[in-house]
């Protein structure tokens, strides 16, 4: 089943090539797990493990099909993820972190990646000394222009990635980052693992996403599959009138 899923995402990426080329940005897949009530985890900053073993294999299969994998600093601090491919054979995607204040811990797993030190996207105002320390430990720190108080501007980030040769990007979370991609309508596919459990925890949509014209980001659901007890939904983005 994972092989079919991998083939499907490859086909979608191939179909989307011309669009991404025109936009000068990578193909973007949002891939994450949520509970029935839309929680990503129990509480912000708590590690999450919502998906079962089969759905985890799918996640690792999808990682192989993307050149880069992105998380926010909140996820690095909460989960200390490795962002590698472990459950199946394949090449590790390049790990990327959004981190305007350069809080990535030196001892975090991602700083000890087996092949690809992380690319840490930050603000041009980030502390020079901290940048130097992270770079001494192997990270590639990339400052992007942003307004004071603004987070990393996603269109600029994606354009930068394009110019660094990244054509396919998997965004794994966490909540704030997923909300930002949805708000900016910067996605080409979403693969959502729905764990059959109610948690009432930390929800991933933390602001209103509806436009003044009452358009909301939605999905054209193209596939749904059971991975043991988890329902995996596959869709392409669309705007829905609410
Ligand atoms: N269920 C799942 O599939 C899944 C997957 C991943 C994570 N999680 C869970 O999600 C939680 C973490 O979520 P979170 O919301 O706290 O953190 P997050 O989304 O991982 O990271 C958010 C942080 O990234 C930085 N950032 C920089 N530019 C940004 C931009 N343009 N848009 C959004 N963020 C930007 C900001 O910090 P600065 O201002 O300091 O830069 C922001 O606070 C954890 O508890 C983790 O377990 C669950």
Short mmCIF file of C-alpha atoms and ligand atoms in Angstrom, two decimals, residues 31-35 39-51 71-79 97-103 121-122 149-154 157 172-181 193 202-204 206, ligand 1:
data_model
loop_
_atom_site.label_atom_id
_atom_site.label_comp_id
_atom_site.label_asym_id
_atom_site.label_seq_id
_atom_site.Cartn_x
_atom_site.Cartn_y
_atom_site.Cartn_z
CA UNK A 31 1.44 15.66 5.74
CA UNK A 32 0.43 15.27 9.36
CA UNK A 33 -1.71 13.32 11.81
CA UNK A 34 -4.71 14.64 13.69
CA UNK A 35 -7.30 13.32 16.10
CA UNK A 39 -5.79 18.01 17.75
CA UNK A 40 -2.18 17.49 16.69
CA UNK A 41 -1.10 16.61 20.19
CA UNK A 42 -2.26 16.81 23.83
CA UNK A 43 -0.94 20.28 24.56
CA UNK A 44 1.33 22.73 22.77
CA UNK A 45 4.94 21.76 23.33
CA UNK A 46 4.06 18.15 24.14
CA UNK A 47 5.39 15.40 21.89
CA UNK A 48 2.82 13.76 19.66
CA UNK A 49 2.45 10.17 18.49
CA UNK A 50 -1.02 9.94 17.02
CA UNK A 51 -0.43 7.60 14.09
CA UNK A 71 9.01 21.84 10.52
CA UNK A 72 8.72 24.87 12.77
CA UNK A 73 10.93 25.45 15.79
CA UNK A 74 7.96 24.57 18.03
CA UNK A 75 8.10 20.99 16.72
CA UNK A 76 11.86 20.76 17.13
CA UNK A 77 11.54 21.86 20.76
CA UNK A 78 8.54 19.61 21.53
CA UNK A 79 9.31 16.41 19.59
CA UNK A 97 13.55 24.50 10.23
CA UNK A 98 11.73 27.83 10.53
CA UNK A 99 13.37 29.54 13.47
CA UNK A 100 13.48 33.35 13.59
CA UNK A 101 15.23 33.51 16.98
CA UNK A 102 17.68 30.65 16.37
CA UNK A 103 16.40 28.58 19.29
CA UNK A 121 15.67 29.71 7.99
CA UNK A 122 15.77 32.77 10.18
CA UNK A 149 8.04 41.06 14.23
CA UNK A 150 7.08 39.10 11.12
CA UNK A 151 7.72 35.37 10.82
CA UNK A 152 9.57 33.83 7.89
CA UNK A 153 7.65 34.98 4.78
CA UNK A 154 6.54 31.76 3.12
CA UNK A 157 11.09 30.94 1.61
CA UNK A 172 5.09 18.06 8.63
CA UNK A 173 4.09 20.69 11.15
CA UNK A 174 3.46 21.76 13.69
CA UNK A 175 0.22 23.61 14.23
CA UNK A 176 1.44 27.16 13.61
CA UNK A 177 3.32 26.20 10.46
CA UNK A 178 0.41 24.20 9.00
CA UNK A 179 -1.95 27.10 9.68
CA UNK A 180 0.46 29.50 7.95
CA UNK A 181 0.69 27.34 4.80
CA UNK A 193 -3.83 10.75 8.96
CA UNK A 202 -3.73 21.39 20.77
CA UNK A 203 -5.58 22.13 17.53
CA UNK A 204 -3.71 22.84 14.34
CA UNK A 206 -5.38 28.52 15.31
N1 LIG B 1 0.42 15.33 14.74
C1 LIG B 1 1.36 15.71 13.91
O1 LIG B 1 1.42 15.23 12.77
C2 LIG B 1 2.38 16.74 14.35
C3 LIG B 1 3.40 17.09 13.46
C4 LIG B 1 4.30 18.05 13.88
C5 LIG B 1 4.18 18.64 15.12
N2 LIG B 1 3.17 18.28 15.95
C6 LIG B 1 3.00 18.92 17.26
O2 LIG B 1 2.81 20.31 17.07
C7 LIG B 1 3.33 21.00 18.20
C8 LIG B 1 4.21 22.13 17.70
O3 LIG B 1 3.40 23.07 17.02
P1 LIG B 1 3.63 24.62 17.32
O4 LIG B 1 2.48 25.35 16.73
O5 LIG B 1 3.92 24.83 18.75
O6 LIG B 1 5.00 24.92 16.57
P2 LIG B 1 5.48 24.81 15.03
O7 LIG B 1 4.35 25.04 14.10
O8 LIG B 1 6.28 23.59 14.88
O9 LIG B 1 6.51 26.03 14.97
C9 LIG B 1 5.98 27.33 15.02
C10 LIG B 1 7.09 28.32 15.15
O10 LIG B 1 7.87 28.38 13.94
C11 LIG B 1 8.39 29.68 13.80
N3 LIG B 1 8.05 30.23 12.48
C12 LIG B 1 8.88 30.98 11.75
N4 LIG B 1 8.30 31.36 10.63
C13 LIG B 1 7.06 30.85 10.63
C14 LIG B 1 5.97 30.96 9.71
N5 LIG B 1 6.03 31.64 8.57
N6 LIG B 1 4.82 30.35 10.04
C15 LIG B 1 4.72 29.65 11.18
N7 LIG B 1 5.71 29.52 12.09
C16 LIG B 1 6.88 30.13 11.81
C17 LIG B 1 7.76 30.54 14.89
O11 LIG B 1 8.67 30.62 15.98
P3 LIG B 1 9.73 31.84 15.99
O12 LIG B 1 8.89 33.08 15.99
O13 LIG B 1 10.53 31.63 17.21
O14 LIG B 1 10.50 31.69 14.72
C18 LIG B 1 6.57 29.72 15.34
O15 LIG B 1 6.18 29.97 16.66
C19 LIG B 1 4.15 20.02 19.00
O16 LIG B 1 3.52 19.77 20.25
C20 LIG B 1 4.23 18.80 18.14
O17 LIG B 1 4.18 17.60 18.90
C21 LIG B 1 2.27 17.32 15.59
#
